[in-house]
Amino acid sequence: MAEETIFSKIIRQEIPTPLLYQDDLVSAFRDISPNAKSHILIIPNKLIPTVNDVTEDDELALGRMFTVAKKLAKEEGIDESGYRLIMNCNKHAGQEVFHIHMHLVGGEPLGKMLSI
Ligand code: AMP
């Protein structure tokens, strides 16, 4: 059984992080330490620690993460200027929170895709 992270508490609103979106499958909120003018995290409500743990049963939630990303990008006014969607997996990608999440970043030029 995977250990819960702070993101489960945010989903259940046990800590008062404002939600930008929530439905039966996914939730979204602003990153606490933004790397760009717009930096939102979109997560499945189900605890999936890493992308390596994704199964076919999760495909609906993972697809929903993209439609929510599109909707939030429009609401942020960054859909036309552009944005980047990022999912980090494990050590070499620098994953810090082991509840998968999609970073939606934009609102300014983002530079090259990888900085190592
Ligand atoms: P990653 O490195 O892909 O695991 O990204 C984890 C992200 O979660 C980082 O960008 C953190 O700033 C963000 N984060 C950690 N704790 C919180 C929190 N309580 N509320 C919002 N974002 C958080």
Tab-separated table of N, CA and C and ligand atoms in Angstrom:
chain	number	residue	atom	x	y	z
A	1	MET	N	0.862	-1.205	0.000
A	1	MET	CA	0.000	0.000	0.000
A	1	MET	C	0.893	1.249	0.000
A	2	ALA	N	0.700	2.104	-0.989
A	2	ALA	CA	1.524	3.314	-1.085
A	2	ALA	C	1.171	4.286	0.039
A	3	GLU	N	2.177	5.015	0.442
A	3	GLU	CA	1.963	5.984	1.520
A	3	GLU	C	1.373	7.273	0.967
A	4	GLU	N	0.391	7.804	1.651
A	4	GLU	CA	-0.221	9.065	1.208
A	4	GLU	C	0.772	10.214	1.302
A	5	THR	N	0.565	11.196	0.446
A	5	THR	CA	1.365	12.411	0.487
A	5	THR	C	0.445	13.576	0.861
A	6	ILE	N	1.032	14.747	0.910
A	6	ILE	CA	0.249	15.953	1.206
A	6	ILE	C	-0.850	16.180	0.150
A	7	PHE	N	-0.643	15.636	-1.039
A	7	PHE	CA	-1.642	15.858	-2.091
A	7	PHE	C	-2.978	15.188	-1.744
A	8	SER	N	-2.942	14.053	-1.035
A	8	SER	CA	-4.205	13.422	-0.628
A	8	SER	C	-4.967	14.330	0.335
A	9	LYS	N	-4.231	15.005	1.200
A	9	LYS	CA	-4.876	15.932	2.148
A	9	LYS	C	-5.481	17.126	1.404
A	10	ILE	N	-4.801	17.567	0.352
A	10	ILE	CA	-5.334	18.678	-0.452
A	10	ILE	C	-6.609	18.223	-1.165
A	11	ILE	N	-6.588	17.031	-1.730
A	11	ILE	CA	-7.779	16.500	-2.420
A	11	ILE	C	-8.967	16.474	-1.465
A	12	ARG	N	-8.728	16.010	-0.247
A	12	ARG	CA	-9.817	15.909	0.738
A	12	ARG	C	-10.076	17.240	1.438
A	13	GLN	N	-9.290	18.265	1.079
A	13	GLN	CA	-9.402	19.606	1.659
A	13	GLN	C	-9.211	19.586	3.180
A	14	GLU	N	-8.330	18.688	3.622
A	14	GLU	CA	-7.959	18.683	5.038
A	14	GLU	C	-6.943	19.781	5.324
A	15	ILE	N	-6.285	20.265	4.254
A	15	ILE	CA	-5.535	21.510	4.352
A	15	ILE	C	-6.099	22.447	3.280
A	16	PRO	N	-6.144	23.747	3.614
A	16	PRO	CA	-6.996	24.651	2.832
A	16	PRO	C	-6.360	25.200	1.557
A	17	THR	N	-5.706	24.361	0.792
A	17	THR	CA	-5.186	24.800	-0.504
A	17	THR	C	-6.375	25.014	-1.451
A	18	PRO	N	-6.520	26.227	-2.006
A	18	PRO	CA	-7.664	26.446	-2.908
A	18	PRO	C	-7.582	25.537	-4.133
A	19	LEU	N	-8.684	24.916	-4.458
A	19	LEU	CA	-8.752	24.059	-5.644
A	19	LEU	C	-9.209	24.888	-6.840
A	20	LEU	N	-8.521	24.737	-7.958
A	20	LEU	CA	-8.930	25.397	-9.198
A	20	LEU	C	-9.937	24.530	-9.944
A	21	TYR	N	-9.895	23.234	-9.641
A	21	TYR	CA	-10.793	22.289	-10.312
A	21	TYR	C	-10.833	21.016	-9.473
A	22	GLN	N	-12.017	20.398	-9.422
A	22	GLN	CA	-12.110	19.050	-8.847
A	22	GLN	C	-13.341	18.348	-9.376
A	23	ASP	N	-13.163	17.087	-9.721
A	23	ASP	CA	-14.318	16.243	-10.047
A	23	ASP	C	-14.073	14.873	-9.436
A	24	ASP	N	-14.774	13.865	-9.912
A	24	ASP	CA	-14.645	12.541	-9.292
A	24	ASP	C	-13.290	11.896	-9.571
A	25	LEU	N	-12.577	12.378	-10.574
A	25	LEU	CA	-11.326	11.721	-10.977
A	25	LEU	C	-10.061	12.528	-10.703
A	26	VAL	N	-10.128	13.845	-10.860
A	26	VAL	CA	-8.907	14.657	-10.758
A	26	VAL	C	-9.150	15.934	-9.956
A	27	SER	N	-8.035	16.514	-9.497
A	27	SER	CA	-8.068	17.797	-8.793
A	27	SER	C	-6.931	18.656	-9.332
A	28	ALA	N	-7.048	19.969	-9.173
A	28	ALA	CA	-5.996	20.883	-9.634
A	28	ALA	C	-5.892	22.055	-8.660
A	29	PHE	N	-4.639	22.485	-8.461
A	29	PHE	CA	-4.374	23.604	-7.549
A	29	PHE	C	-3.040	24.227	-7.943
A	30	ARG	N	-2.758	25.424	-7.439
A	30	ARG	CA	-1.513	26.111	-7.798
A	30	ARG	C	-0.321	25.499	-7.057
A	31	ASP	N	0.799	25.400	-7.760
A	31	ASP	CA	2.032	24.927	-7.132
A	31	ASP	C	2.451	25.925	-6.058
A	32	ILE	N	2.868	25.412	-4.920
A	32	ILE	CA	3.222	26.274	-3.787
A	32	ILE	C	4.520	27.046	-4.056
A	33	SER	N	5.311	26.566	-4.985
A	33	SER	CA	6.604	27.185	-5.283
A	33	SER	C	6.737	27.323	-6.807
A	34	PRO	N	6.014	28.293	-7.376
A	34	PRO	CA	5.874	28.323	-8.840
A	34	PRO	C	7.187	28.561	-9.584
A	35	ASN	N	7.344	27.846	-10.683
A	35	ASN	CA	8.518	27.998	-11.547
A	35	ASN	C	8.238	28.873	-12.764
A	36	ALA	N	7.037	29.373	-12.869
A	36	ALA	CA	6.669	30.266	-13.975
A	36	ALA	C	5.466	31.075	-13.493
A	37	LYS	N	5.086	32.111	-14.272
A	37	LYS	CA	3.965	32.969	-13.841
A	37	LYS	C	2.721	32.139	-13.568
A	38	SER	N	2.487	31.159	-14.420
A	38	SER	CA	1.395	30.207	-14.193
A	38	SER	C	2.010	28.848	-13.912
A	39	HIS	N	1.682	28.259	-12.784
A	39	HIS	CA	2.198	26.915	-12.463
A	39	HIS	C	1.127	26.188	-11.648
A	40	ILE	N	0.474	25.283	-12.310
A	40	ILE	CA	-0.660	24.554	-11.726
A	40	ILE	C	-0.307	23.071	-11.716
A	41	LEU	N	-0.764	22.368	-10.692
A	41	LEU	CA	-0.606	20.908	-10.633
A	41	LEU	C	-1.964	20.260	-10.848
A	42	ILE	N	-1.998	19.264	-11.712
A	42	ILE	CA	-3.222	18.511	-11.985
A	42	ILE	C	-2.928	17.063	-11.588
A	43	ILE	N	-3.773	16.521	-10.718
A	43	ILE	CA	-3.458	15.208	-10.146
A	43	ILE	C	-4.675	14.298	-10.175
A	44	PRO	N	-4.439	12.992	-10.260
A	44	PRO	CA	-5.570	12.073	-10.094
A	44	PRO	C	-5.964	12.029	-8.620
A	45	ASN	N	-7.242	11.869	-8.336
A	45	ASN	CA	-7.658	11.763	-6.933
A	45	ASN	C	-7.137	10.471	-6.303
A	46	LYS	N	-7.004	9.451	-7.137
A	46	LYS	CA	-6.464	8.170	-6.662
A	46	LYS	C	-4.950	8.301	-6.464
A	47	LEU	N	-4.455	7.747	-5.381
A	47	LEU	CA	-3.014	7.779	-5.138
A	47	LEU	C	-2.300	6.789	-6.055
A	48	ILE	N	-1.541	7.346	-6.996
A	48	ILE	CA	-0.661	6.554	-7.866
A	48	ILE	C	0.726	7.152	-7.624
A	49	PRO	N	1.661	6.407	-7.041
A	49	PRO	CA	2.933	7.038	-6.631
A	49	PRO	C	3.774	7.572	-7.788
A	50	THR	N	3.945	6.773	-8.847
A	50	THR	CA	4.775	7.225	-9.971
A	50	THR	C	4.116	6.781	-11.281
A	51	VAL	N	4.600	7.314	-12.370
A	51	VAL	CA	4.075	6.894	-13.675
A	51	VAL	C	4.300	5.394	-13.884
A	52	ASN	N	5.327	4.841	-13.246
A	52	ASN	CA	5.574	3.398	-13.351
A	52	ASN	C	4.443	2.569	-12.753
A	53	ASP	N	3.623	3.184	-11.916
A	53	ASP	CA	2.538	2.458	-11.246
A	53	ASP	C	1.194	2.593	-11.964
A	54	VAL	N	1.174	3.316	-13.064
A	54	VAL	CA	-0.073	3.520	-13.819
A	54	VAL	C	-0.532	2.197	-14.437
A	55	THR	N	-1.841	1.963	-14.431
A	55	THR	CA	-2.400	0.768	-15.076
A	55	THR	C	-3.499	1.201	-16.055
A	56	GLU	N	-3.993	0.233	-16.808
A	56	GLU	CA	-5.080	0.530	-17.748
A	56	GLU	C	-6.297	1.088	-17.022
A	57	ASP	N	-6.511	0.672	-15.795
A	57	ASP	CA	-7.659	1.168	-15.023
A	57	ASP	C	-7.583	2.682	-14.801
A	58	ASP	N	-6.398	3.239	-14.949
A	58	ASP	CA	-6.207	4.671	-14.688
A	58	ASP	C	-6.379	5.528	-15.944
A	59	GLU	N	-6.661	4.897	-17.077
A	59	GLU	CA	-6.640	5.645	-18.338
A	59	GLU	C	-7.682	6.765	-18.377
A	60	LEU	N	-8.823	6.561	-17.758
A	60	LEU	CA	-9.851	7.609	-17.762
A	60	LEU	C	-9.357	8.838	-16.983
A	61	ALA	N	-8.785	8.589	-15.815
A	61	ALA	CA	-8.284	9.705	-15.002
A	61	ALA	C	-7.125	10.414	-15.710
A	62	LEU	N	-6.246	9.640	-16.346
A	62	LEU	CA	-5.092	10.256	-17.019
A	62	LEU	C	-5.555	11.094	-18.209
A	63	GLY	N	-6.535	10.611	-18.929
A	63	GLY	CA	-7.105	11.390	-20.038
A	63	GLY	C	-7.775	12.656	-19.527
A	64	ARG	N	-8.477	12.538	-18.401
A	64	ARG	CA	-9.137	13.701	-17.798
A	64	ARG	C	-8.113	14.766	-17.425
A	65	MET	N	-6.928	14.346	-16.997
A	65	MET	CA	-5.888	15.321	-16.639
A	65	MET	C	-5.572	16.226	-17.830
A	66	PHE	N	-5.600	15.681	-19.032
A	66	PHE	CA	-5.324	16.504	-20.215
A	66	PHE	C	-6.475	17.453	-20.530
A	67	THR	N	-7.706	16.993	-20.410
A	67	THR	CA	-8.817	17.907	-20.726
A	67	THR	C	-8.906	19.013	-19.675
A	68	VAL	N	-8.537	18.685	-18.441
A	68	VAL	CA	-8.525	19.720	-17.392
A	68	VAL	C	-7.355	20.687	-17.631
A	69	ALA	N	-6.218	20.166	-18.084
A	69	ALA	CA	-5.077	21.046	-18.402
A	69	ALA	C	-5.485	22.050	-19.485
A	70	LYS	N	-6.140	21.568	-20.492
A	70	LYS	CA	-6.582	22.448	-21.585
A	70	LYS	C	-7.544	23.528	-21.074
A	71	LYS	N	-8.488	23.112	-20.254
A	71	LYS	CA	-9.473	24.048	-19.707
A	71	LYS	C	-8.797	25.105	-18.821
A	72	LEU	N	-7.876	24.668	-17.963
A	72	LEU	CA	-7.217	25.614	-17.055
A	72	LEU	C	-6.272	26.544	-17.816
A	73	ALA	N	-5.620	26.026	-18.852
A	73	ALA	CA	-4.746	26.885	-19.667
A	73	ALA	C	-5.573	28.009	-20.288
A	74	LYS	N	-6.748	27.701	-20.731
A	74	LYS	CA	-7.628	28.734	-21.312
A	74	LYS	C	-8.038	29.731	-20.232
A	75	GLU	N	-8.418	29.216	-19.075
A	75	GLU	CA	-8.825	30.110	-17.974
A	75	GLU	C	-7.664	31.008	-17.530
A	76	GLU	N	-6.447	30.501	-17.601
A	76	GLU	CA	-5.270	31.285	-17.222
A	76	GLU	C	-4.892	32.291	-18.312
A	77	GLY	N	-5.494	32.126	-19.496
A	77	GLY	CA	-5.176	33.012	-20.618
A	77	GLY	C	-3.841	32.695	-21.263
A	78	ILE	N	-3.420	31.433	-21.157
A	78	ILE	CA	-2.120	31.061	-21.716
A	78	ILE	C	-2.257	30.022	-22.826
A	79	ASP	N	-3.483	29.761	-23.232
A	79	ASP	CA	-3.679	28.701	-24.235
A	79	ASP	C	-3.068	29.093	-25.575
A	80	GLU	N	-3.175	30.367	-25.952
A	80	GLU	CA	-2.637	30.789	-27.254
A	80	GLU	C	-1.142	31.082	-27.175
A	81	SER	N	-0.695	31.672	-26.073
A	81	SER	CA	0.743	31.982	-25.950
A	81	SER	C	1.556	30.706	-25.758
A	82	GLY	N	0.967	29.715	-25.135
A	82	GLY	CA	1.622	28.418	-25.013
A	82	GLY	C	2.000	28.050	-23.596
A	83	TYR	N	2.185	26.783	-23.400
A	83	TYR	CA	2.481	26.256	-22.066
A	83	TYR	C	3.137	24.897	-22.214
A	84	ARG	N	3.606	24.377	-21.085
A	84	ARG	CA	4.272	23.070	-21.091
A	84	ARG	C	3.622	22.190	-20.035
A	85	LEU	N	3.446	20.924	-20.371
A	85	LEU	CA	2.933	19.924	-19.428
A	85	LEU	C	4.076	18.970	-19.098
A	86	ILE	N	4.331	18.782	-17.813
A	86	ILE	CA	5.490	17.986	-17.381
A	86	ILE	C	5.052	16.969	-16.332
A	87	MET	N	5.536	15.746	-16.463
A	87	MET	CA	5.368	14.752	-15.398
A	87	MET	C	6.737	14.147	-15.093
A	88	ASN	N	7.178	14.272	-13.870
A	88	ASN	CA	8.466	13.739	-13.462
A	88	ASN	C	8.288	12.350	-12.855
A	89	CYS	N	9.209	11.449	-13.183
A	89	CYS	CA	9.154	10.100	-12.617
A	89	CYS	C	10.499	9.735	-11.997
A	90	ASN	N	10.456	9.576	-10.677
A	90	ASN	CA	11.610	9.061	-9.909
A	90	ASN	C	12.824	9.999	-9.917
A	91	LYS	N	13.935	9.460	-9.500
A	91	LYS	CA	15.088	10.256	-9.067
A	91	LYS	C	15.678	11.150	-10.168
A	92	HIS	N	15.966	10.586	-11.317
A	92	HIS	CA	16.640	11.375	-12.348
A	92	HIS	C	15.771	12.504	-12.875
A	93	ALA	N	14.470	12.382	-12.718
A	93	ALA	CA	13.573	13.463	-13.133
A	93	ALA	C	13.300	14.435	-11.983
A	94	GLY	N	13.798	14.100	-10.806
A	94	GLY	CA	13.627	14.998	-9.664
A	94	GLY	C	12.252	14.947	-9.030
A	95	GLN	N	11.554	13.805	-9.148
A	95	GLN	CA	10.223	13.722	-8.530
A	95	GLN	C	10.342	13.854	-7.018
A	96	GLU	N	9.552	14.766	-6.458
A	96	GLU	CA	9.607	15.035	-5.010
A	96	GLU	C	8.385	14.509	-4.284
A	97	VAL	N	7.235	14.562	-4.953
A	97	VAL	CA	5.985	14.130	-4.318
A	97	VAL	C	5.508	12.875	-5.040
A	98	PHE	N	5.370	11.781	-4.262
A	98	PHE	CA	5.085	10.486	-4.877
A	98	PHE	C	3.585	10.220	-4.931
A	99	HIS	N	2.931	11.117	-5.629
A	99	HIS	CA	1.518	11.036	-6.032
A	99	HIS	C	1.543	11.728	-7.390
A	100	ILE	N	1.355	10.973	-8.459
A	100	ILE	CA	1.644	11.548	-9.780
A	100	ILE	C	0.895	12.861	-9.992
A	101	HIS	N	1.545	13.739	-10.715
A	101	HIS	CA	0.982	15.068	-10.967
A	101	HIS	C	1.518	15.590	-12.293
A	102	MET	N	0.669	16.312	-12.964
A	102	MET	CA	1.043	16.984	-14.203
A	102	MET	C	1.269	18.454	-13.865
A	103	HIS	N	2.458	18.966	-14.180
A	103	HIS	CA	2.718	20.399	-14.025
A	103	HIS	C	2.224	21.096	-15.283
A	104	LEU	N	1.420	22.127	-15.113
A	104	LEU	CA	1.015	23.012	-16.215
A	104	LEU	C	1.737	24.322	-15.975
A	105	VAL	N	2.707	24.637	-16.838
A	105	VAL	CA	3.496	25.856	-16.635
A	105	VAL	C	3.439	26.732	-17.885
A	106	GLY	N	3.372	28.032	-17.669
A	106	GLY	CA	3.323	28.966	-18.791
A	106	GLY	C	3.187	30.385	-18.281
A	107	GLY	N	2.775	31.278	-19.182
A	107	GLY	CA	2.615	32.682	-18.819
A	107	GLY	C	3.834	33.512	-19.137
A	108	GLU	N	4.883	32.859	-19.613
A	108	GLU	CA	6.120	33.538	-20.005
A	108	GLU	C	6.913	32.548	-20.852
A	109	PRO	N	7.919	33.034	-21.623
A	109	PRO	CA	8.731	32.094	-22.400
A	109	PRO	C	9.423	31.110	-21.455
A	110	LEU	N	9.413	29.837	-21.819
A	110	LEU	CA	9.895	28.791	-20.912
A	110	LEU	C	11.299	28.308	-21.248
A	111	GLY	N	11.861	28.786	-22.331
A	111	GLY	CA	13.220	28.366	-22.668
A	111	GLY	C	13.264	26.932	-23.162
A	112	LYS	N	14.475	26.395	-23.156
A	112	LYS	CA	14.658	25.024	-23.638
A	112	LYS	C	13.958	24.037	-22.735
A	113	MET	N	13.638	22.900	-23.274
A	113	MET	CA	12.847	21.935	-22.527
A	113	MET	C	13.602	21.358	-21.337
A	114	LEU	N	14.873	21.073	-21.491
A	114	LEU	CA	15.609	20.420	-20.413
A	114	LEU	C	16.715	21.326	-19.910
A	115	SER	N	16.817	21.475	-18.587
A	115	SER	CA	18.013	22.109	-18.036
A	115	SER	C	18.598	21.112	-17.047
A	116	ILE	N	19.772	20.653	-17.337
A	116	ILE	CA	20.364	19.583	-16.523
A	116	ILE	C	21.511	20.175	-15.693
B	1	AMP	P1	7.831	17.055	-8.560
B	1	AMP	O1	9.242	17.527	-8.412
B	1	AMP	O2	7.443	16.805	-9.987
B	1	AMP	O3	7.506	15.909	-7.643
B	1	AMP	O4	6.936	18.294	-8.139
B	1	AMP	C1	6.342	18.442	-6.876
B	1	AMP	C2	5.759	19.824	-6.839
B	1	AMP	O5	4.836	19.887	-5.782
B	1	AMP	C3	6.792	20.922	-6.626
B	1	AMP	O6	6.750	21.829	-7.733
B	1	AMP	C4	6.344	21.569	-5.319
B	1	AMP	O7	6.522	22.966	-5.312
B	1	AMP	C5	4.880	21.193	-5.257
B	1	AMP	N1	4.290	21.134	-3.932
B	1	AMP	C6	4.777	20.484	-2.848
B	1	AMP	N2	3.951	20.648	-1.796
B	1	AMP	C7	2.918	21.415	-2.234
B	1	AMP	C8	1.743	21.928	-1.628
B	1	AMP	N3	1.455	21.702	-0.352
B	1	AMP	N4	0.904	22.670	-2.378
B	1	AMP	C9	1.183	22.929	-3.665
B	1	AMP	N5	2.272	22.461	-4.310
B	1	AMP	C10	3.133	21.719	-3.597
